[in-house]
Amino acid sequence: MSRVARVRAEAGAAWRSFVRRRTAVFFTFFFPVILILIFGALVRTDPTGTGLFTEPPGYYVPGYLAVVVLFTPLSRVGSTVARHREGNRFEKLATTPLTRAEWLAAHTAVNVAIIGAASLLLLGIIVAVTDAAVTPSPWLVPLVALGVTLFCGIGAALGRVADSQDGVIAASNTIALPMLFLAETFVTDDLLPEFVLPLVDLLPLTYFSRGVRAVTYAGTSPVVDVAVLAALAVVAFAVGAAAIPRTD
């Protein structure tokens, strides 16, 4: 069996596992929708120009997309690795030709497909609910794909170090929640304390947010952000693949 065939077979199994888990499907597609309804429909721009959510609706598009690009890969891949460890699945996989990188590539491909579909749904709802002026761009494809790949790699590493699926969820939320609000998503830099600002450039989600905002809102080139995101994705994928155990 060729490498492509092995990855395709594992991806097919991962896809079937996802669609059978109704809770996972619900939260992947509908939790971000609820978030948009809350922030986009119920929270309106402050007419005094002070406080949170004072920017035009289009400014917050990266934040909405970041919810699925960040949370879903971290929790899904991390939980899958932890579940496989608990069930000694990696010991069985060690007897097959499937490598750790191929296993992670298959699960990353499934997540890219799922989150890509969720992102399209969110963009449509964002435009309908928030009246955001969103400029469609082919750059969104590599931005979403690279962002998902990056956080799949981090999720795989979390699944290795966490002692259970519950531990993975706790660890992923601990990482993702602060990043969601500090990485130039919903909170602008001028509202952050000065001591936090140097951390913004160290957060991988920052480059996803900047890239998405560049193409959907500012109308500028995202080349630098895509390049940084690609480099981070390669490193994260390599670390995640190395972290996947052969036996447990």
PDB file of N, CA, C and O in Angstrom, residues 143-186:
ATOM      1  N   LEU A 143      -4.744  30.289   4.421  1.00  0.00           N
ATOM      2  CA  LEU A 143      -4.751  30.774   5.804  1.00  0.00           C
ATOM      3  C   LEU A 143      -5.463  29.787   6.728  1.00  0.00           C
ATOM      4  O   LEU A 143      -4.950  29.443   7.801  1.00  0.00           O
ATOM      5  N   VAL A 144      -6.633  29.319   6.315  1.00  0.00           N
ATOM      6  CA  VAL A 144      -7.372  28.364   7.136  1.00  0.00           C
ATOM      7  C   VAL A 144      -6.635  27.030   7.199  1.00  0.00           C
ATOM      8  O   VAL A 144      -6.489  26.427   8.269  1.00  0.00           O
ATOM      9  N   ALA A 145      -6.139  26.547   6.047  1.00  0.00           N
ATOM     10  CA  ALA A 145      -5.451  25.255   6.011  1.00  0.00           C
ATOM     11  C   ALA A 145      -4.193  25.265   6.879  1.00  0.00           C
ATOM     12  O   ALA A 145      -3.933  24.320   7.634  1.00  0.00           O
ATOM     13  N   LEU A 146      -3.421  26.342   6.798  1.00  0.00           N
ATOM     14  CA  LEU A 146      -2.196  26.423   7.594  1.00  0.00           C
ATOM     15  C   LEU A 146      -2.514  26.585   9.076  1.00  0.00           C
ATOM     16  O   LEU A 146      -1.833  26.000   9.932  1.00  0.00           O
ATOM     17  N   GLY A 147      -3.539  27.377   9.378  1.00  0.00           N
ATOM     18  CA  GLY A 147      -3.933  27.536  10.779  1.00  0.00           C
ATOM     19  C   GLY A 147      -4.381  26.220  11.384  1.00  0.00           C
ATOM     20  O   GLY A 147      -4.000  25.880  12.515  1.00  0.00           O
ATOM     21  N   VAL A 148      -5.160  25.463  10.647  1.00  0.00           N
ATOM     22  CA  VAL A 148      -5.634  24.167  11.144  1.00  0.00           C
ATOM     23  C   VAL A 148      -4.455  23.208  11.320  1.00  0.00           C
ATOM     24  O   VAL A 148      -4.362  22.494  12.331  1.00  0.00           O
ATOM     25  N   THR A 149      -3.545  23.183  10.346  1.00  0.00           N
ATOM     26  CA  THR A 149      -2.373  22.307  10.441  1.00  0.00           C
ATOM     27  C   THR A 149      -1.540  22.642  11.663  1.00  0.00           C
ATOM     28  O   THR A 149      -1.085  21.747  12.401  1.00  0.00           O
ATOM     29  N   LEU A 150      -1.347  23.926  11.909  1.00  0.00           N
ATOM     30  CA  LEU A 150      -0.556  24.369  13.058  1.00  0.00           C
ATOM     31  C   LEU A 150      -1.157  23.862  14.369  1.00  0.00           C
ATOM     32  O   LEU A 150      -0.467  23.267  15.208  1.00  0.00           O
ATOM     33  N   PHE A 151      -2.466  24.063  14.532  1.00  0.00           N
ATOM     34  CA  PHE A 151      -3.089  23.699  15.803  1.00  0.00           C
ATOM     35  C   PHE A 151      -3.366  22.200  15.909  1.00  0.00           C
ATOM     36  O   PHE A 151      -3.517  21.681  17.017  1.00  0.00           O
ATOM     37  N   CYS A 152      -3.398  21.484  14.775  1.00  0.00           N
ATOM     38  CA  CYS A 152      -3.440  20.022  14.846  1.00  0.00           C
ATOM     39  C   CYS A 152      -2.133  19.496  15.434  1.00  0.00           C
ATOM     40  O   CYS A 152      -2.131  18.560  16.246  1.00  0.00           O
ATOM     41  N   GLY A 153      -1.015  20.096  15.013  1.00  0.00           N
ATOM     42  CA  GLY A 153       0.274  19.692  15.554  1.00  0.00           C
ATOM     43  C   GLY A 153       0.369  19.945  17.043  1.00  0.00           C
ATOM     44  O   GLY A 153       0.835  19.084  17.811  1.00  0.00           O
ATOM     45  N   ILE A 154      -0.090  21.129  17.478  1.00  0.00           N
ATOM     46  CA  ILE A 154      -0.077  21.436  18.905  1.00  0.00           C
ATOM     47  C   ILE A 154      -1.022  20.503  19.658  1.00  0.00           C
ATOM     48  O   ILE A 154      -0.723  20.037  20.759  1.00  0.00           O
ATOM     49  N   GLY A 155      -2.180  20.216  19.070  1.00  0.00           N
ATOM     50  CA  GLY A 155      -3.131  19.306  19.701  1.00  0.00           C
ATOM     51  C   GLY A 155      -2.558  17.918  19.885  1.00  0.00           C
ATOM     52  O   GLY A 155      -2.780  17.267  20.915  1.00  0.00           O
ATOM     53  N   ALA A 156      -1.798  17.432  18.887  1.00  0.00           N
ATOM     54  CA  ALA A 156      -1.174  16.111  19.009  1.00  0.00           C
ATOM     55  C   ALA A 156      -0.183  16.085  20.170  1.00  0.00           C
ATOM     56  O   ALA A 156      -0.107  15.099  20.918  1.00  0.00           O
ATOM     57  N   ALA A 157       0.583  17.173  20.321  1.00  0.00           N
ATOM     58  CA  ALA A 157       1.528  17.254  21.432  1.00  0.00           C
ATOM     59  C   ALA A 157       0.794  17.274  22.778  1.00  0.00           C
ATOM     60  O   ALA A 157       1.225  16.638  23.748  1.00  0.00           O
ATOM     61  N   LEU A 158      -0.332  17.993  22.836  1.00  0.00           N
ATOM     62  CA  LEU A 158      -1.117  18.021  24.073  1.00  0.00           C
ATOM     63  C   LEU A 158      -1.657  16.635  24.403  1.00  0.00           C
ATOM     64  O   LEU A 158      -1.698  16.226  25.566  1.00  0.00           O
ATOM     65  N   GLY A 159      -2.090  15.903  23.380  1.00  0.00           N
ATOM     66  CA  GLY A 159      -2.602  14.554  23.600  1.00  0.00           C
ATOM     67  C   GLY A 159      -1.546  13.619  24.144  1.00  0.00           C
ATOM     68  O   GLY A 159      -1.864  12.659  24.844  1.00  0.00           O
ATOM     69  N   ARG A 160      -0.289  13.906  23.834  1.00  0.00           N
ATOM     70  CA  ARG A 160       0.804  13.067  24.349  1.00  0.00           C
ATOM     71  C   ARG A 160       1.098  13.387  25.810  1.00  0.00           C
ATOM     72  O   ARG A 160       1.336  12.470  26.619  1.00  0.00           O
ATOM     73  N   VAL A 161       1.105  14.651  26.187  1.00  0.00           N
ATOM     74  CA  VAL A 161       1.518  15.019  27.545  1.00  0.00           C
ATOM     75  C   VAL A 161       0.361  14.955  28.542  1.00  0.00           C
ATOM     76  O   VAL A 161       0.594  14.778  29.743  1.00  0.00           O
ATOM     77  N   ALA A 162      -0.887  15.130  28.075  1.00  0.00           N
ATOM     78  CA  ALA A 162      -2.029  15.077  28.992  1.00  0.00           C
ATOM     79  C   ALA A 162      -2.293  13.636  29.398  1.00  0.00           C
ATOM     80  O   ALA A 162      -2.054  12.694  28.633  1.00  0.00           O
ATOM     81  N   ASP A 163      -2.808  13.456  30.611  1.00  0.00           N
ATOM     82  CA  ASP A 163      -3.009  12.103  31.123  1.00  0.00           C
ATOM     83  C   ASP A 163      -4.370  11.504  30.779  1.00  0.00           C
ATOM     84  O   ASP A 163      -4.632  10.347  31.094  1.00  0.00           O
ATOM     85  N   SER A 164      -5.256  12.301  30.153  1.00  0.00           N
ATOM     86  CA  SER A 164      -6.587  11.803  29.811  1.00  0.00           C
ATOM     87  C   SER A 164      -7.238  12.748  28.815  1.00  0.00           C
ATOM     88  O   SER A 164      -6.713  13.837  28.533  1.00  0.00           O
ATOM     89  N   GLN A 165      -8.405  12.344  28.296  1.00  0.00           N
ATOM     90  CA  GLN A 165      -9.143  13.230  27.396  1.00  0.00           C
ATOM     91  C   GLN A 165      -9.593  14.490  28.121  1.00  0.00           C
ATOM     92  O   GLN A 165      -9.571  15.580  27.548  1.00  0.00           O
ATOM     93  N   ASP A 166     -10.011  14.346  29.369  1.00  0.00           N
ATOM     94  CA  ASP A 166     -10.390  15.523  30.148  1.00  0.00           C
ATOM     95  C   ASP A 166      -9.202  16.452  30.331  1.00  0.00           C
ATOM     96  O   ASP A 166      -9.345  17.688  30.307  1.00  0.00           O
ATOM     97  N   GLY A 167      -8.021  15.863  30.517  1.00  0.00           N
ATOM     98  CA  GLY A 167      -6.819  16.674  30.643  1.00  0.00           C
ATOM     99  C   GLY A 167      -6.514  17.436  29.371  1.00  0.00           C
ATOM    100  O   GLY A 167      -6.061  18.593  29.420  1.00  0.00           O
ATOM    101  N   VAL A 168      -6.767  16.820  28.229  1.00  0.00           N
ATOM    102  CA  VAL A 168      -6.556  17.488  26.945  1.00  0.00           C
ATOM    103  C   VAL A 168      -7.488  18.694  26.808  1.00  0.00           C
ATOM    104  O   VAL A 168      -7.065  19.788  26.402  1.00  0.00           O
ATOM    105  N   ILE A 169      -8.764  18.504  27.143  1.00  0.00           N
ATOM    106  CA  ILE A 169      -9.730  19.604  27.037  1.00  0.00           C
ATOM    107  C   ILE A 169      -9.328  20.754  27.947  1.00  0.00           C
ATOM    108  O   ILE A 169      -9.367  21.932  27.559  1.00  0.00           O
ATOM    109  N   ALA A 170      -8.918  20.436  29.185  1.00  0.00           N
ATOM    110  CA  ALA A 170      -8.505  21.476  30.123  1.00  0.00           C
ATOM    111  C   ALA A 170      -7.275  22.209  29.604  1.00  0.00           C
ATOM    112  O   ALA A 170      -7.202  23.448  29.658  1.00  0.00           O
ATOM    113  N   ALA A 171      -6.292  21.457  29.093  1.00  0.00           N
ATOM    114  CA  ALA A 171      -5.065  22.073  28.591  1.00  0.00           C
ATOM    115  C   ALA A 171      -5.336  22.924  27.347  1.00  0.00           C
ATOM    116  O   ALA A 171      -4.799  24.031  27.217  1.00  0.00           O
ATOM    117  N   SER A 172      -6.178  22.409  26.441  1.00  0.00           N
ATOM    118  CA  SER A 172      -6.462  23.160  25.222  1.00  0.00           C
ATOM    119  C   SER A 172      -7.219  24.444  25.525  1.00  0.00           C
ATOM    120  O   SER A 172      -6.943  25.493  24.921  1.00  0.00           O
ATOM    121  N   ASN A 173      -8.150  24.409  26.467  1.00  0.00           N
ATOM    122  CA  ASN A 173      -8.869  25.623  26.847  1.00  0.00           C
ATOM    123  C   ASN A 173      -7.943  26.627  27.529  1.00  0.00           C
ATOM    124  O   ASN A 173      -8.063  27.846  27.324  1.00  0.00           O
ATOM    125  N   THR A 174      -7.016  26.120  28.338  1.00  0.00           N
ATOM    126  CA  THR A 174      -6.061  26.993  29.012  1.00  0.00           C
ATOM    127  C   THR A 174      -5.184  27.727  28.008  1.00  0.00           C
ATOM    128  O   THR A 174      -4.841  28.900  28.194  1.00  0.00           O
ATOM    129  N   ILE A 175      -4.831  27.057  26.921  1.00  0.00           N
ATOM    130  CA  ILE A 175      -4.013  27.678  25.882  1.00  0.00           C
ATOM    131  C   ILE A 175      -4.855  28.559  24.969  1.00  0.00           C
ATOM    132  O   ILE A 175      -4.460  29.681  24.612  1.00  0.00           O
ATOM    133  N   ALA A 176      -6.033  28.056  24.579  1.00  0.00           N
ATOM    134  CA  ALA A 176      -6.804  28.708  23.527  1.00  0.00           C
ATOM    135  C   ALA A 176      -7.542  29.961  23.990  1.00  0.00           C
ATOM    136  O   ALA A 176      -7.604  30.961  23.255  1.00  0.00           O
ATOM    137  N   LEU A 177      -8.118  29.936  25.179  1.00  0.00           N
ATOM    138  CA  LEU A 177      -8.926  31.078  25.614  1.00  0.00           C
ATOM    139  C   LEU A 177      -8.128  32.376  25.706  1.00  0.00           C
ATOM    140  O   LEU A 177      -8.552  33.410  25.155  1.00  0.00           O
ATOM    141  N   PRO A 178      -6.976  32.390  26.372  1.00  0.00           N
ATOM    142  CA  PRO A 178      -6.201  33.643  26.378  1.00  0.00           C
ATOM    143  C   PRO A 178      -5.752  34.055  24.975  1.00  0.00           C
ATOM    144  O   PRO A 178      -5.780  35.241  24.624  1.00  0.00           O
ATOM    145  N   MET A 179      -5.350  33.061  24.168  1.00  0.00           N
ATOM    146  CA  MET A 179      -4.877  33.375  22.825  1.00  0.00           C
ATOM    147  C   MET A 179      -5.977  33.980  21.968  1.00  0.00           C
ATOM    148  O   MET A 179      -5.734  34.876  21.153  1.00  0.00           O
ATOM    149  N   LEU A 180      -7.215  33.494  22.149  1.00  0.00           N
ATOM    150  CA  LEU A 180      -8.327  33.970  21.348  1.00  0.00           C
ATOM    151  C   LEU A 180      -8.544  35.472  21.504  1.00  0.00           C
ATOM    152  O   LEU A 180      -8.932  36.156  20.554  1.00  0.00           O
ATOM    153  N   PHE A 181      -8.280  35.989  22.698  1.00  0.00           N
ATOM    154  CA  PHE A 181      -8.551  37.410  22.940  1.00  0.00           C
ATOM    155  C   PHE A 181      -7.299  38.281  22.878  1.00  0.00           C
ATOM    156  O   PHE A 181      -7.410  39.515  22.813  1.00  0.00           O
ATOM    157  N   LEU A 182      -6.115  37.668  22.882  1.00  0.00           N
ATOM    158  CA  LEU A 182      -4.886  38.458  22.848  1.00  0.00           C
ATOM    159  C   LEU A 182      -4.256  38.544  21.463  1.00  0.00           C
ATOM    160  O   LEU A 182      -3.373  39.370  21.240  1.00  0.00           O
ATOM    161  N   ALA A 183      -4.686  37.682  20.534  1.00  0.00           N
ATOM    162  CA  ALA A 183      -4.023  37.575  19.232  1.00  0.00           C
ATOM    163  C   ALA A 183      -4.679  38.454  18.171  1.00  0.00           C
ATOM    164  O   ALA A 183      -4.941  38.006  17.053  1.00  0.00           O
ATOM    165  N   GLU A 184      -4.962  39.703  18.528  1.00  0.00           N
ATOM    166  CA  GLU A 184      -5.534  40.677  17.577  1.00  0.00           C
ATOM    167  C   GLU A 184      -6.819  40.157  16.938  1.00  0.00           C
ATOM    168  O   GLU A 184      -7.005  40.220  15.725  1.00  0.00           O
ATOM    169  N   THR A 185      -7.686  39.610  17.759  1.00  0.00           N
ATOM    170  CA  THR A 185      -8.959  39.099  17.263  1.00  0.00           C
ATOM    171  C   THR A 185     -10.098  40.032  17.662  1.00  0.00           C
ATOM    172  O   THR A 185     -10.545  40.854  16.874  1.00  0.00           O
ATOM    173  N   PHE A 186     -10.560  39.928  18.894  1.00  0.00           N
ATOM    174  CA  PHE A 186     -11.671  40.757  19.366  1.00  0.00           C
ATOM    175  C   PHE A 186     -11.211  41.998  20.129  1.00  0.00           C
ATOM    176  O   PHE A 186     -11.988  42.935  20.302  1.00  0.00           O
TER     177      PHE A 186
END
